[in-house]
mmCIF file of C-alpha atoms in Angstrom:
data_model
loop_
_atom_site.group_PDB
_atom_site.id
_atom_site.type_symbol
_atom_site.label_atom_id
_atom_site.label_comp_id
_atom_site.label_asym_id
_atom_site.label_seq_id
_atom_site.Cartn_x
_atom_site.Cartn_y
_atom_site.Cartn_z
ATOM 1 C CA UNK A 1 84.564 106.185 93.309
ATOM 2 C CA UNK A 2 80.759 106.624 92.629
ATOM 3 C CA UNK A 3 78.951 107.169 95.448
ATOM 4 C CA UNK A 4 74.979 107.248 94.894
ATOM 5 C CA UNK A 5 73.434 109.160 98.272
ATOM 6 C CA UNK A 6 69.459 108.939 99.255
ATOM 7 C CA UNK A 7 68.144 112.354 100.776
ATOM 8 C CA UNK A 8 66.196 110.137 103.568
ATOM 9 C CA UNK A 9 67.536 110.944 106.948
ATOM 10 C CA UNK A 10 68.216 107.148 107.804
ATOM 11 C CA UNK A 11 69.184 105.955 105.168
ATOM 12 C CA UNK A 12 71.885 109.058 105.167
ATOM 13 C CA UNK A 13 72.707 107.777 108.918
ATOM 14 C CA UNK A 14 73.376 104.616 107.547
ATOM 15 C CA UNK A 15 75.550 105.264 104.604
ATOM 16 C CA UNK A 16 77.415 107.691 106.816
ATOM 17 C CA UNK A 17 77.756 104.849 109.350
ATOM 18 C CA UNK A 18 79.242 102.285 106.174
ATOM 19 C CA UNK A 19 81.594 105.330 104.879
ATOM 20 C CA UNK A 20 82.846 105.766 108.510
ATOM 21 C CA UNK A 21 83.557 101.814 108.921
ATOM 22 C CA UNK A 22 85.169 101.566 105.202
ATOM 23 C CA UNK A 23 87.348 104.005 105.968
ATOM 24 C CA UNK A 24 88.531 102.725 109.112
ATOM 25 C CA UNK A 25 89.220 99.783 107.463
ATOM 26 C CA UNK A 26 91.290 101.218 105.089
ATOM 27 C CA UNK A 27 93.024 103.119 107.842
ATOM 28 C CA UNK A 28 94.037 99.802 109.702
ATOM 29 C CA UNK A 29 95.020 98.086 106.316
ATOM 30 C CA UNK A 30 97.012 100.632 105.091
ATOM 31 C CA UNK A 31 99.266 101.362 108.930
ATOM 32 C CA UNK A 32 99.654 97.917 109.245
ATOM 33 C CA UNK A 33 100.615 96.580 106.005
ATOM 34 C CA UNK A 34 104.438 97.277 104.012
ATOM 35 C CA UNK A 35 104.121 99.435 101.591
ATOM 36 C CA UNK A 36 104.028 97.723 97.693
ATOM 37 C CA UNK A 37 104.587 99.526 94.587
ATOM 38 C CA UNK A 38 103.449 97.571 90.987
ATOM 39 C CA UNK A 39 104.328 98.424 87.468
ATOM 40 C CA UNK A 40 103.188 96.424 84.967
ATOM 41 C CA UNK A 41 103.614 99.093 82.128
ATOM 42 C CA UNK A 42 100.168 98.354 81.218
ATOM 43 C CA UNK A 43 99.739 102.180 80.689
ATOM 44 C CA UNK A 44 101.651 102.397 77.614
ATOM 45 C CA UNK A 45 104.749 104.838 79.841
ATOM 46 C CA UNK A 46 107.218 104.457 81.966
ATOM 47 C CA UNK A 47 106.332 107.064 84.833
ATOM 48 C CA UNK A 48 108.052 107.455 87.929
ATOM 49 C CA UNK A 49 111.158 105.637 86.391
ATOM 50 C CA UNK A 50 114.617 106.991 85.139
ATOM 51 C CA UNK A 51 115.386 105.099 81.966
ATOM 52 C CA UNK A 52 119.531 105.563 82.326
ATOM 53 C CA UNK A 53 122.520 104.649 80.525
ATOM 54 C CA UNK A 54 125.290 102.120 80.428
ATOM 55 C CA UNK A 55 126.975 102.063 83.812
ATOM 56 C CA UNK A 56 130.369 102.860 83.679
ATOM 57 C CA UNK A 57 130.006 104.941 80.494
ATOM 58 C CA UNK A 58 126.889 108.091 80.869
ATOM 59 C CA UNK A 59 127.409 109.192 77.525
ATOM 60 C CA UNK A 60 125.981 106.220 76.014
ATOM 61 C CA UNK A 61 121.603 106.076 76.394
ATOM 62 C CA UNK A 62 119.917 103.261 76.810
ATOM 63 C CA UNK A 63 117.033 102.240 73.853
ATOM 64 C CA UNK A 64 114.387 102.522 76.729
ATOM 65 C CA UNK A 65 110.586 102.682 75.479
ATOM 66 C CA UNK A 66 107.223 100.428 76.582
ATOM 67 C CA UNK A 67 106.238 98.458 73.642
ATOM 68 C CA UNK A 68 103.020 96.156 74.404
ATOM 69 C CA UNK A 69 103.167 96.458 78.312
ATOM 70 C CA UNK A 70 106.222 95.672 79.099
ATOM 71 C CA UNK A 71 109.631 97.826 79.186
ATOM 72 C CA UNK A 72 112.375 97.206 76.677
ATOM 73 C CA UNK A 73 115.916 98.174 76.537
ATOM 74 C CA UNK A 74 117.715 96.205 73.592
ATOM 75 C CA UNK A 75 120.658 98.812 72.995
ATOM 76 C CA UNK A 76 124.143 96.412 72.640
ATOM 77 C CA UNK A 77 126.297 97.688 75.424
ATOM 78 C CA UNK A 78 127.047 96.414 78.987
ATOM 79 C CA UNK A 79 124.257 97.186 82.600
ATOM 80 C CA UNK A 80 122.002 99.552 81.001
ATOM 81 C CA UNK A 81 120.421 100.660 84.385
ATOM 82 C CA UNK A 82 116.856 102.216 85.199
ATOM 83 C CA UNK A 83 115.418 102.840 88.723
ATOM 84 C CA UNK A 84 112.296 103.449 90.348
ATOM 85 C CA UNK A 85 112.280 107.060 91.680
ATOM 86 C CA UNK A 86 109.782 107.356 93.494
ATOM 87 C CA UNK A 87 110.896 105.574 97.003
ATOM 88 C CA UNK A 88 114.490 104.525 98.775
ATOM 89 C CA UNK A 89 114.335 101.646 101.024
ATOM 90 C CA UNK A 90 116.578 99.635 103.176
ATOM 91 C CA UNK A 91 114.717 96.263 103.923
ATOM 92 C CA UNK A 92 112.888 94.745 100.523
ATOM 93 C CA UNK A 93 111.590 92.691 98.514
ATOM 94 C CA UNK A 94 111.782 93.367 94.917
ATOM 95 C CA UNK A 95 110.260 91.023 91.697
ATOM 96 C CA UNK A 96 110.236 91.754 88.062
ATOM 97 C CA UNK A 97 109.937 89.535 84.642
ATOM 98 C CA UNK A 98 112.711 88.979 82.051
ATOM 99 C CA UNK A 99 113.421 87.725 79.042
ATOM 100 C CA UNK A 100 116.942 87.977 77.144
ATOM 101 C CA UNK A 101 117.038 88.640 73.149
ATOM 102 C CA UNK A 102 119.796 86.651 72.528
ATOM 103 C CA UNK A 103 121.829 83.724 74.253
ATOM 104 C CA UNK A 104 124.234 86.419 75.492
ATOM 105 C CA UNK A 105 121.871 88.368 77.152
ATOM 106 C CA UNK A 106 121.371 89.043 80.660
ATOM 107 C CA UNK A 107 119.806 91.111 83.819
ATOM 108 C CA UNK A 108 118.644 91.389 86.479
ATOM 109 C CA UNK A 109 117.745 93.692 89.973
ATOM 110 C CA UNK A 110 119.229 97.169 91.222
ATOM 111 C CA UNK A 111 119.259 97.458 94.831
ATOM 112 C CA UNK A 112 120.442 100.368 97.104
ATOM 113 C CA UNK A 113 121.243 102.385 94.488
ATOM 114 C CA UNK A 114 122.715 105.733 95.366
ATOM 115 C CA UNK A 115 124.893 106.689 92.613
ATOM 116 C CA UNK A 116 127.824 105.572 90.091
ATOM 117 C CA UNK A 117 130.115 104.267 92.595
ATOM 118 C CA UNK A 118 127.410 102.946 95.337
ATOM 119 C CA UNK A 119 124.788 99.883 94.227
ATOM 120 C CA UNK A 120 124.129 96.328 94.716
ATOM 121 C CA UNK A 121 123.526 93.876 91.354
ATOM 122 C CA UNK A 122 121.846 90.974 90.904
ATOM 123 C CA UNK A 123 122.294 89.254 87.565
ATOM 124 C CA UNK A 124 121.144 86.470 85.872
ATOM 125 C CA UNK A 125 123.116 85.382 82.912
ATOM 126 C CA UNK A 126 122.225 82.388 81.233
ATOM 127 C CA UNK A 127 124.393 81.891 78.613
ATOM 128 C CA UNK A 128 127.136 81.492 81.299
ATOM 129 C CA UNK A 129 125.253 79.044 83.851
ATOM 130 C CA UNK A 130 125.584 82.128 86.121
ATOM 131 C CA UNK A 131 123.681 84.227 89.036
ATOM 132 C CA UNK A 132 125.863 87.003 89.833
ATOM 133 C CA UNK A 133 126.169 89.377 92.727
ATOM 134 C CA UNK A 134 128.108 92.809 91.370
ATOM 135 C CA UNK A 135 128.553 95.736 94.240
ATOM 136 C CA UNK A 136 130.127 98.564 93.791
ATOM 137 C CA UNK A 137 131.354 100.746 97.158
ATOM 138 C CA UNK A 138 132.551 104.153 96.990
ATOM 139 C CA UNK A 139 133.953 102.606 93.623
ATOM 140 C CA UNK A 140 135.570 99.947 94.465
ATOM 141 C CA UNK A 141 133.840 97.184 92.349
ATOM 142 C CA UNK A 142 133.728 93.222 93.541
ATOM 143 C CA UNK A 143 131.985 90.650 92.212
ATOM 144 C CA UNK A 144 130.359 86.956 93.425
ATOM 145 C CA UNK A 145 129.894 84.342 91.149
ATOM 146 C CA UNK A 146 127.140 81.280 91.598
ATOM 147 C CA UNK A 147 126.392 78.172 89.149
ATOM 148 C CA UNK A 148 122.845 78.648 87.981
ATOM 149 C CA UNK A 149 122.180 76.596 84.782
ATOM 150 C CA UNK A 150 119.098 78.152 83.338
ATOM 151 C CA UNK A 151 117.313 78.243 79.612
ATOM 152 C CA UNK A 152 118.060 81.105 78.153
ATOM 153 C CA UNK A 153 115.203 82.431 75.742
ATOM 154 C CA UNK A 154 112.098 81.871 78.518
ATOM 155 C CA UNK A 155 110.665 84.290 81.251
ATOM 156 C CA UNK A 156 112.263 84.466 84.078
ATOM 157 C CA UNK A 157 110.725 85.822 87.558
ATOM 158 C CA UNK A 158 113.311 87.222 89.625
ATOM 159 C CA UNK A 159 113.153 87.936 93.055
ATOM 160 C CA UNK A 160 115.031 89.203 95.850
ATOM 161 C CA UNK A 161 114.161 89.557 99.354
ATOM 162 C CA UNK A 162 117.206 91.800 101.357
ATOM 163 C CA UNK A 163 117.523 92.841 105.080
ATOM 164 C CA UNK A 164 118.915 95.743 106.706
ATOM 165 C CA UNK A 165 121.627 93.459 107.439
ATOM 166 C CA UNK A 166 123.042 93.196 103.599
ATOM 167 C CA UNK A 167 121.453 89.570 103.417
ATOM 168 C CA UNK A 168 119.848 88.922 100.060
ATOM 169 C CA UNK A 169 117.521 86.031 99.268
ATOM 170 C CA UNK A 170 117.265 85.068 95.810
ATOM 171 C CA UNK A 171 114.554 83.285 94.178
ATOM 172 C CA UNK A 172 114.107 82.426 90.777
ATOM 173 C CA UNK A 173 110.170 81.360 89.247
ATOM 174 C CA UNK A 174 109.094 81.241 93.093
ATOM 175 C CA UNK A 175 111.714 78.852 93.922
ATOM 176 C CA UNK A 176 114.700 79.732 96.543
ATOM 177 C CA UNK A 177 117.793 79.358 95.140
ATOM 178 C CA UNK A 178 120.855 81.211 97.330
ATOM 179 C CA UNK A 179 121.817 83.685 100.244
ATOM 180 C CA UNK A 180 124.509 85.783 99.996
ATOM 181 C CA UNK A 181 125.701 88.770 102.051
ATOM 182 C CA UNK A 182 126.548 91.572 100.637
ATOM 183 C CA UNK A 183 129.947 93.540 101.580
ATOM 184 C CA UNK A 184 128.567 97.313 101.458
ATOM 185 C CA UNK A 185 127.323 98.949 105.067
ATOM 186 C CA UNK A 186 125.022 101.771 102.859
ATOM 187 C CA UNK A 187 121.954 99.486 102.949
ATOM 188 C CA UNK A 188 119.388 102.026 101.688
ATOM 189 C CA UNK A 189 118.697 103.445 97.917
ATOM 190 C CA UNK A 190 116.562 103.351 94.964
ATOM 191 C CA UNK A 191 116.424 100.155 93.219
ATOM 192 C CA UNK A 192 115.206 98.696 89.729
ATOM 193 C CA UNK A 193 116.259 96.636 86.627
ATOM 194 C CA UNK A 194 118.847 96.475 84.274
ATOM 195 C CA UNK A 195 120.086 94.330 81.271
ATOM 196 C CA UNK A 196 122.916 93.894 79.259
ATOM 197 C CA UNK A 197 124.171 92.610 75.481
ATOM 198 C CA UNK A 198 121.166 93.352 73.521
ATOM 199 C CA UNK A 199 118.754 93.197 76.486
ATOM 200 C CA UNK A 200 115.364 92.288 76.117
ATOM 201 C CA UNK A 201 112.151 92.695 77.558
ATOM 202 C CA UNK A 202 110.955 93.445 81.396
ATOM 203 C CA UNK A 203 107.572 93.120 82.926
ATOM 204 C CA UNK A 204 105.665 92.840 86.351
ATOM 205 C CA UNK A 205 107.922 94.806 88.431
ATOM 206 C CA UNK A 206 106.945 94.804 92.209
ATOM 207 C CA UNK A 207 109.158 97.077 95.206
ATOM 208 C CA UNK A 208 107.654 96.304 98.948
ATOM 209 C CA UNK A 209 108.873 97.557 101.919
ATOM 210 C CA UNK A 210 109.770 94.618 104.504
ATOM 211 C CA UNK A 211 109.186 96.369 108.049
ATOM 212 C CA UNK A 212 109.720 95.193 111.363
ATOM 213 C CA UNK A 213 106.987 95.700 114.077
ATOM 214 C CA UNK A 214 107.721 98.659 116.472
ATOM 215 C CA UNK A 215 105.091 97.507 119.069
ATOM 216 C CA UNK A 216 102.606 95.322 119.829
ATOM 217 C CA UNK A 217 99.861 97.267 118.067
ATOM 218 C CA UNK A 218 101.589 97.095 114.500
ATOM 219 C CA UNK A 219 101.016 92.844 115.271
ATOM 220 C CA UNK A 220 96.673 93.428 115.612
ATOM 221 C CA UNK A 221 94.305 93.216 113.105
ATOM 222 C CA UNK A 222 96.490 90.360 111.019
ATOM 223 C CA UNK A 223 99.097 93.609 111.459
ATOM 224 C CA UNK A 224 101.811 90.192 112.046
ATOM 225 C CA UNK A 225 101.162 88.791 108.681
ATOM 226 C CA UNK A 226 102.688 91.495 106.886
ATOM 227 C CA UNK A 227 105.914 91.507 108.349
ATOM 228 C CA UNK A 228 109.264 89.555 106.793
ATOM 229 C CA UNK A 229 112.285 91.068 108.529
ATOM 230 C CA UNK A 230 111.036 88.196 110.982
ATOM 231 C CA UNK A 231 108.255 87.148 109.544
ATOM 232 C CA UNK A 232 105.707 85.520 112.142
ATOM 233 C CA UNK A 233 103.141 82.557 112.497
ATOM 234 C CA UNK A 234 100.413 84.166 114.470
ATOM 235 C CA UNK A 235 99.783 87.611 116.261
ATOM 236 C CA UNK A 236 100.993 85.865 119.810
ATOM 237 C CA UNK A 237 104.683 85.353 118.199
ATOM 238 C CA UNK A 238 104.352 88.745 116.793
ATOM 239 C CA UNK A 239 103.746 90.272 120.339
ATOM 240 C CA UNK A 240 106.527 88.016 121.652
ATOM 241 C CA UNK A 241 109.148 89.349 119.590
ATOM 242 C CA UNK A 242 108.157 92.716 120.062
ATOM 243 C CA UNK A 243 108.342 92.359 124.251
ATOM 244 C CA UNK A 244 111.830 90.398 124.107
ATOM 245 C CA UNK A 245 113.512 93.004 121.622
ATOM 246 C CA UNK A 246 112.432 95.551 124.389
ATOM 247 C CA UNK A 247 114.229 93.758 126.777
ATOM 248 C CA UNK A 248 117.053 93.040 125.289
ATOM 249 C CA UNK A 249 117.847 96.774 124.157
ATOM 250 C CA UNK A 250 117.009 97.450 127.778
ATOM 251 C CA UNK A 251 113.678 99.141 126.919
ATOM 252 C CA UNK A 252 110.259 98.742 128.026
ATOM 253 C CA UNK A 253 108.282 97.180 125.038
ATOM 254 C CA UNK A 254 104.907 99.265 124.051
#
């Protein structure tokens, strides 16, 4: 930021008094909105990401590299996984952009991802008329299969929104298409993307953190609009929510 400054004593007062307010502003947007992190690999690298290998087998690398803005992994091989390193949530929404090379190809999200034997999948796979749900806990591996006919050689925009309580919304191109609720109690971890059989190309990835108001504070200043995990309609049902979880935990709300 650029900040041209005027040696007159008012007019110093006076930019002084617009700093002061801008920042204040900033103060109250940034405590009372979720946190959001965007990568849209415009910058030509892949920063703050760990471009890993096929899951299951470590000794074989993904073909990770940004080409044109968006993130590629086209390697033949099964769940080529990378994940955002630079924050673990529980509660979440997370969004990206795919396209599969081939008819065979598929992807999708990574969420709570602590290691080899403890993550959550999301996968869409075309070429079988499939959304998938994959978990793997303490390595015991399950998975959920859903019909989903889809074209296979388009963008897709997948999104899913998950709770603390292992509920995971899944929406496809803005639309909702499923719920499903996930097995594994270790709700908190890294997440990001993965593909599979040639892979393809990834773009437009978004991680939020979906919070849940601790008082009636965190609901002024449009505080309630930010929240998911409920979400609210005004800063009255905010408040509400906030005084009857008091209660019922037995506690004073703030």
């Amino acid at each position: 930021m650029i900040l041209w400054v005027h040696k007159s004593g008012d007019y110093m007062k006076r930019i002084f008094t617009l700093l002061l307010t801008v920042t204040l502003f900033l103060f109250v947007f940034d405590s009372a909105f979720a946190l959001t992190i965007i990568d849209d690999f415009n910058d030509g690298n892949a920063d703050g990401w760990w471009l890993g290998y096929q899951q299951g087998a470590p000794w074989v690398p993904g073909n990770w590299r940004v080409e044109d803005g968006m993130l590629v992994q086209d390697r033949v091989g099964d769940n080529f996984i990378a994940t955002y390193e630079g924050k673990q949530l529980s509660a979440q929404e997370v969004q990206a952009d795919f396209r599969f090379n081939n008819d065979s190809g598929y992807g999708g999200l990574i969420l709570w991802y602590k290691n080899d034997s403890n993550w959550v999948y999301v996968r869409l796979y075309p070429g079988v008329g499939g959304l998938w749900f994959s978990e793997d806990i303490n390595g015991t591996y399950t998975n959920t299969f859903y019909t989903y006919i889809a074209p296979n050689t388009t963008w897709f925009t997948i999104k899913t929104v998950a709770n603390a309580s292992g509920n995971i919304d899944v929406y496809i191109n803005g639309n909702y298409v499923l719920s499903h609720q996930t097995i594994t109690s270790d709700r908190y971890g890294k997440s990001g993307v993965f593909n599979g059989n040639s892979g393809g190309y990834i773009d437009n990835f978004s991680l939020t953190e979906i919070t849940t108001p601790e008082n009636k504070d965190k609901c002024k200043n449009d505080g309630w609009m930010s929240f998911e995990n409920p979400s609210f309609k005004n800063q009255g049902n905010c408040v509400s929510y906030v005084q009857n979880k008091g209660n019922t935990n037995g506690n004073k709300a703030k």
